[in-house]
Short mmCIF file of C-alpha atoms in Angstrom, two decimals:
data_model
loop_
_atom_site.label_atom_id
_atom_site.label_comp_id
_atom_site.label_asym_id
_atom_site.label_seq_id
_atom_site.Cartn_x
_atom_site.Cartn_y
_atom_site.Cartn_z
CA MET A 1 -0.60 -0.36 -0.54
CA ASP A 2 1.28 3.58 -0.94
CA ALA A 3 0.78 7.22 1.51
CA ALA A 4 -1.19 7.61 -1.24
CA ASP A 5 -3.90 5.06 -0.97
CA ILE A 6 -4.46 5.55 2.51
CA ASP A 7 -8.93 6.73 3.83
CA PHE A 8 -8.19 9.11 6.47
CA ARG A 9 -11.70 10.44 7.05
CA PRO A 10 -12.02 7.29 9.62
CA LEU A 11 -10.25 9.77 11.87
CA SER A 12 -12.17 12.86 11.76
CA ALA A 13 -15.54 10.59 11.25
CA PRO A 14 -18.34 11.62 13.95
CA VAL A 15 -18.43 7.62 15.91
CA SER A 16 -21.43 6.45 17.81
CA ARG A 17 -22.81 5.08 20.15
CA GLU A 18 -22.96 1.52 18.84
CA THR A 19 -19.74 2.02 17.53
CA ILE A 20 -18.51 2.30 20.74
CA ARG A 21 -20.20 -0.82 21.52
CA ALA A 22 -19.10 -2.34 20.01
CA ALA A 23 -15.39 -1.35 20.25
CA LYS A 24 -16.39 -1.94 24.23
CA VAL A 25 -17.49 -5.71 22.65
CA ALA A 26 -14.60 -7.19 20.60
CA ALA A 27 -12.18 -5.66 23.51
CA LEU A 28 -13.98 -8.52 25.79
CA ALA A 29 -14.65 -10.96 23.55
CA GLY A 30 -10.14 -10.64 23.18
CA GLU A 31 -10.37 -9.31 19.40
CA LEU A 32 -7.61 -6.89 20.34
CA GLY A 33 -5.59 -8.30 21.94
CA LYS A 34 -4.98 -9.46 25.92
CA SER A 35 -4.08 -5.84 27.65
CA THR A 36 -6.62 -4.57 26.20
CA GLN A 37 -9.43 -7.03 27.32
CA ARG A 38 -8.45 -6.87 30.60
CA GLN A 39 -8.90 -2.99 30.35
CA ALA A 40 -12.45 -3.10 29.06
CA LYS A 41 -13.42 -5.60 30.84
CA ILE A 42 -11.89 -3.04 34.91
CA ASP A 43 -14.13 -0.86 32.76
CA SER A 44 -16.87 -2.87 32.62
CA GLY A 45 -16.87 -3.54 36.33
CA SER A 46 -16.38 -0.26 37.97
CA CYS A 47 -19.08 -0.78 40.79
CA ALA A 48 -16.53 -3.72 41.36
CA LEU A 49 -13.76 -1.14 41.19
CA ILE A 50 -15.10 0.82 43.76
CA ILE A 51 -15.48 -1.01 46.02
CA GLY A 52 -12.32 -3.26 46.16
CA PHE A 53 -11.66 0.64 46.57
CA ALA A 54 -13.95 1.62 49.89
CA CYS A 55 -13.13 -1.66 51.42
CA ALA A 56 -8.74 -1.10 50.44
CA GLY A 57 -8.88 2.63 51.64
CA LEU A 58 -11.01 1.71 54.77
CA GLY A 59 -8.73 -0.99 56.05
CA PHE A 60 -6.23 1.34 55.84
CA VAL A 61 -7.43 4.08 57.85
CA ALA A 62 -8.36 1.40 60.35
CA MET A 63 -4.88 -0.12 59.93
CA ALA A 64 -2.80 2.73 60.76
CA THR A 65 -4.70 4.07 63.25
CA VAL A 66 -4.53 0.72 65.51
CA SER A 67 -1.27 0.50 64.99
CA VAL A 68 -0.61 3.85 66.06
CA VAL A 69 -3.01 3.74 68.92
CA LEU A 70 -0.66 0.50 69.29
CA TRP A 71 2.64 1.60 69.36
CA ALA A 72 1.53 5.19 71.63
CA HIS A 73 1.08 2.20 74.30
CA VAL A 74 3.95 0.78 74.57
CA ALA A 75 6.28 3.87 73.66
CA SER A 76 4.05 5.26 77.52
CA GLY A 77 4.99 1.65 78.63
CA GLY A 78 1.22 0.65 79.20
CA GLY A 79 2.26 -3.77 77.75
CA PRO A 80 3.69 -5.70 75.87
CA ALA A 81 2.01 -5.23 72.49
CA ILE A 82 4.27 -4.97 70.90
CA PHE A 83 4.20 -7.93 68.13
CA LEU A 84 -0.07 -7.24 68.45
CA SER A 85 1.40 -3.31 66.89
CA SER A 86 3.47 -4.73 64.23
CA VAL A 87 0.93 -7.45 63.03
CA CYS A 88 -1.70 -3.86 62.35
CA THR A 89 1.49 -2.19 59.94
CA ILE A 90 2.18 -4.82 58.64
CA ALA A 91 -1.66 -4.89 57.67
CA ALA A 92 -2.09 -1.47 56.96
CA LEU A 93 1.50 -1.45 54.24
CA LEU A 94 -0.73 -4.55 52.93
CA LEU A 95 -3.53 -2.91 52.02
CA ALA A 96 -1.19 0.69 51.33
CA TYR A 97 0.41 -1.49 48.79
CA SER A 98 -3.51 -3.01 47.22
CA LEU A 99 -4.49 0.89 47.14
CA TYR A 100 -1.31 1.43 44.48
CA ARG A 101 -2.04 -1.95 42.90
CA LEU A 102 -5.47 -0.97 41.91
CA PHE A 103 -4.71 2.49 40.85
CA LEU A 104 -2.36 1.25 37.96
CA ASN A 105 -4.70 -0.87 37.02
CA VAL A 106 -7.71 1.39 36.39
CA TYR A 107 -4.84 4.71 35.50
CA ALA A 108 -5.03 5.70 32.08
CA PRO A 109 -8.02 3.08 30.53
CA PRO A 110 -8.99 3.26 26.80
CA GLN A 111 -11.47 6.30 25.50
CA TRP A 112 -13.18 4.06 23.60
CA ALA A 113 -14.78 6.85 21.28
CA HIS A 114 -10.62 7.73 20.93
CA ALA A 115 -9.79 4.26 20.38
CA ALA A 116 -13.42 3.30 17.55
CA ARG A 117 -11.95 6.11 15.84
CA LEU A 118 -8.59 4.91 15.05
CA LEU A 119 -9.88 0.94 14.85
CA ALA A 120 -12.16 2.56 12.27
CA PHE A 121 -9.21 3.79 10.24
CA GLY A 122 -7.64 0.41 10.75
CA ARG A 123 -10.36 -1.57 9.27
CA ALA A 124 -10.24 1.03 6.39
CA ASN A 125 -7.08 0.38 5.22
CA GLY A 126 -6.46 -3.47 6.24
CA PHE A 127 -3.80 -2.12 9.85
CA ASP A 128 -3.90 -3.85 12.60
CA VAL A 129 -4.89 -2.50 15.69
CA ILE A 130 -4.30 -3.23 19.65
CA PRO A 131 -5.57 -0.14 21.44
CA ARG A 132 -3.82 -1.20 24.57
CA ALA A 133 -0.44 -3.60 24.98
CA ASP A 134 2.04 -5.14 27.46
CA ALA A 135 5.35 -2.37 26.74
CA SER A 136 7.14 -5.69 25.73
CA ARG A 137 5.78 -5.45 22.22
CA ALA A 138 7.47 -1.92 21.32
CA PRO A 139 10.40 -1.87 19.78
CA GLY A 140 14.08 -1.50 20.22
CA GLN A 141 13.75 -3.64 23.72
CA LEU A 142 12.00 -0.89 25.79
CA ARG A 143 11.31 -1.36 29.29
CA ARG A 144 10.55 0.91 32.69
CA HIS A 145 13.05 3.75 32.83
CA GLN A 146 12.42 3.40 36.90
CA ASN A 147 11.49 0.02 38.94
CA MET A 148 9.16 1.06 40.77
CA GLY A 149 6.23 2.47 38.18
CA THR A 150 4.54 0.99 35.21
CA SER A 151 4.53 0.54 31.57
CA TRP A 152 2.46 0.38 28.77
CA VAL A 153 1.94 0.91 25.20
CA ALA A 154 -1.53 2.76 23.23
CA ASP A 155 -2.91 3.54 19.93
CA GLU A 156 -0.38 0.36 18.44
CA VAL A 157 -0.77 0.37 14.91
CA ARG A 158 0.20 -2.11 12.20
CA TRP A 159 0.91 -1.82 8.45
CA THR A 160 2.80 -2.53 5.19
CA GLN A 161 3.36 0.25 3.16
CA ARG A 162 5.27 -0.34 0.15
CA GLY A 163 6.05 -3.72 1.09
CA ARG A 164 7.78 -3.13 4.15
CA ALA A 165 6.76 -3.36 8.06
CA ALA A 166 5.89 -1.08 10.28
CA ARG A 167 4.29 0.49 13.34
CA THR A 168 3.88 2.89 14.99
CA GLY A 169 2.69 3.05 19.02
CA VAL A 170 2.69 5.10 23.08
CA TYR A 171 4.26 4.24 24.86
CA HIS A 172 4.35 5.36 28.73
CA SER A 173 6.13 4.38 31.88
CA TYR A 174 5.45 5.96 34.95
CA ASP A 175 6.41 6.55 37.76
CA ALA A 176 4.53 6.73 41.34
CA ARG A 177 6.38 6.91 43.93
CA GLY A 178 5.84 10.63 43.91
CA GLY A 179 8.71 13.74 45.02
CA ARG A 180 11.56 14.65 43.13
CA GLY A 181 11.96 10.87 41.97
CA SER A 182 8.65 10.38 40.28
CA SER A 183 8.97 10.41 36.20
CA ARG A 184 6.88 9.86 33.57
CA ALA A 185 7.47 9.52 30.06
CA VAL A 186 4.91 9.71 27.53
CA ILE A 187 6.86 9.00 23.42
CA ARG A 188 6.25 7.89 20.52
CA TYR A 189 8.02 5.06 18.54
CA LEU A 190 7.66 4.14 14.43
CA SER A 191 9.59 1.04 13.67
CA ILE A 192 10.34 0.55 10.23
CA ASP A 193 11.74 -3.00 8.90
CA ILE A 194 15.55 -2.19 6.84
CA ASP A 195 16.82 -4.80 4.51
CA GLY A 196 20.28 -5.99 5.04
CA GLY A 197 20.33 -3.33 7.35
CA PRO A 198 22.70 -2.62 10.30
CA GLN A 199 22.07 -5.35 13.24
CA ASP A 200 24.95 -4.72 15.67
CA ARG A 201 25.40 -0.90 15.22
CA ILE A 202 23.93 1.79 16.28
CA PHE A 203 22.94 5.09 14.08
CA GLN A 204 21.63 7.94 15.44
CA MET A 205 19.66 11.23 14.70
CA VAL A 206 19.22 14.11 16.59
CA ALA A 207 16.61 15.80 15.10
CA GLY A 208 17.28 20.00 16.94
CA ILE A 209 14.36 18.56 19.26
CA LYS A 210 14.57 17.27 23.16
CA ALA A 211 13.43 13.58 23.30
CA PRO A 212 14.10 10.56 25.09
CA ILE A 213 15.99 8.33 22.30
CA GLU A 214 17.89 5.11 23.18
CA GLN A 215 21.70 5.72 23.68
CA SER A 216 23.37 2.23 24.82
CA HIS A 217 23.79 -1.10 22.81
CA ALA A 218 21.17 -3.49 21.56
CA ALA A 219 22.64 -6.79 23.38
CA HIS A 220 23.31 -3.96 27.34
CA GLY A 221 19.17 -2.95 26.47
CA PRO A 222 18.28 0.50 26.43
CA LYS A 223 18.99 3.94 28.48
CA TRP A 224 16.59 6.70 28.66
CA VAL A 225 18.12 10.40 28.87
CA ASN A 226 17.09 13.55 27.63
CA VAL A 227 19.48 15.84 24.92
CA LEU A 228 18.82 18.54 24.44
CA PRO A 229 18.43 20.94 21.66
CA THR A 230 20.56 21.14 19.17
CA LYS A 231 20.72 24.11 15.84
CA LYS A 232 20.88 21.53 12.95
CA PRO A 233 20.35 17.57 12.97
CA ARG A 234 23.25 15.94 14.35
CA LEU A 235 24.46 12.20 13.55
CA THR A 236 26.43 9.96 15.24
CA CYS A 237 27.72 6.09 15.05
CA PRO A 238 30.06 4.09 16.14
CA PRO A 239 33.95 5.12 15.07
CA ASP A 240 33.97 2.04 12.05
CA GLY A 241 30.67 3.19 10.83
CA VAL A 242 31.49 6.87 9.36
CA SER A 243 31.43 5.59 5.43
CA HIS A 244 28.31 3.78 6.76
CA VAL A 245 26.18 7.16 8.93
CA ARG A 246 25.23 8.73 5.15
CA ALA A 247 23.97 5.36 3.19
CA TYR A 248 20.97 5.23 6.00
CA PHE A 249 20.26 9.34 6.84
CA THR A 250 19.98 10.51 3.56
CA ASP A 251 18.86 13.44 2.51
CA GLU A 252 15.60 11.96 2.20
CA VAL A 253 15.20 10.78 6.11
CA ILE A 254 16.50 13.73 6.86
CA GLU A 255 14.52 16.04 5.42
CA ALA A 256 11.40 13.58 6.31
CA LEU A 257 12.71 13.71 10.45
CA THR A 258 13.05 17.08 11.15
CA ARG A 259 9.23 17.15 9.43
CA LEU A 260 8.04 14.73 11.99
CA ARG A 261 10.61 16.51 14.62
CA ALA A 262 11.58 13.19 15.76
CA ASN A 263 15.11 11.59 16.69
CA ALA A 264 16.18 8.35 15.20
CA HIS A 265 18.88 5.08 15.55
CA PHE A 266 19.07 2.17 12.87
CA VAL A 267 19.61 -1.18 14.45
CA SER A 268 19.47 -4.42 14.23
CA GLY A 269 17.96 -4.28 10.98
CA ARG A 270 15.29 -1.19 11.69
CA LEU A 271 15.09 2.38 11.92
CA ILE A 272 13.29 3.21 15.07
CA ALA A 273 12.01 7.05 15.40
CA TYR A 274 11.33 8.64 18.68
CA ARG A 275 8.86 11.70 19.03
CA ALA A 276 6.68 13.68 21.22
CA ALA A 277 3.20 11.23 21.18
CA GLY A 278 1.02 13.84 19.18
CA ASP A 279 -2.40 13.30 18.90
CA SER A 280 -3.11 9.15 17.37
CA LEU A 281 -6.28 10.76 15.51
CA ASP A 282 -4.21 13.13 13.75
CA PRO A 283 -3.67 12.90 9.55
CA ASN A 284 -0.72 15.58 9.28
CA LEU A 285 0.59 13.52 11.43
CA TRP A 286 -0.04 9.77 9.78
CA LYS A 287 1.01 11.82 5.96
CA GLN A 288 4.55 12.37 8.10
CA MET A 289 5.27 9.25 9.46
CA MET A 290 4.54 7.52 5.87
CA SER A 291 6.46 10.28 4.52
CA LEU A 292 9.28 8.74 6.35
CA VAL A 293 8.80 5.19 5.51
CA ASP A 294 8.48 6.00 2.09
CA ALA A 295 12.65 7.70 2.84
CA VAL A 296 13.69 4.44 4.11
CA ASP A 297 12.19 2.96 1.28
CA ALA A 298 14.57 4.65 -1.06
CA ILE A 299 17.43 3.83 0.44
CA VAL A 300 20.19 1.88 -0.38
CA PRO A 301 21.91 -0.36 2.55
CA PRO A 302 25.89 -0.57 1.48
CA GLN A 303 27.38 -3.69 0.90
CA ASN A 304 29.41 -5.05 4.12
CA VAL A 305 27.34 -3.52 6.83
#
């Protein structure tokens, strides 16, 4: 399929309640992946969640109050209640952890009207759409950028353009610790397969914007860093890859990346571009991504890479 053949009308078309209901039914049936199915079950069981939150919250308050009273009793020399105080403290901590896990399960559920439009766009063009997926489905071996957080992929879309596999999605990583240590990353990625592309080397382009990019070798997993804005695109590559980097970052690829406002690297036989999330229903964003696929399709890989 060529970019000129794409039907963008479903991205802005109004959706009926029946269409939204059909998207939920498909999600509950497991047709949109396990993560979307799980989120749909949570969304449809909102009453049970409210009861769960209320019970866990009341239990936490009760255990915390009893624990404070007992520890105050022990501190005043009122008797050997250390064991009971410890049990109540542990129970309060467990209930607090349960509240935290419940929060993570309901954090940022799919917006069904948004998902229905994206699904209609996918059906109209033969794309595979997953409204919510596990972070392990993202390319580049994405993983949690904080150990204490959670991560997922939203609006994952896969398609074939000019015979070349491409996929995009929005990677979310959230750290709920709070305070100075808390952080959140929301990143759109676009992965495009390359015929005969570099397998072990990383060729990077920083496109003059502040955005997370992967800095480390693929074998060691990614390391997220924030790069400062630059006045013009900057290419980096291993010392032995200088003769090859311009073969991949052609003028057309650099121009497409700059329009997309994305950083990118070539690794493991694909180009992976990263940028701010943007709106998955924005036709201009889709046109920019598809122009990048066209630019990558025109690359002629050098020999002996």
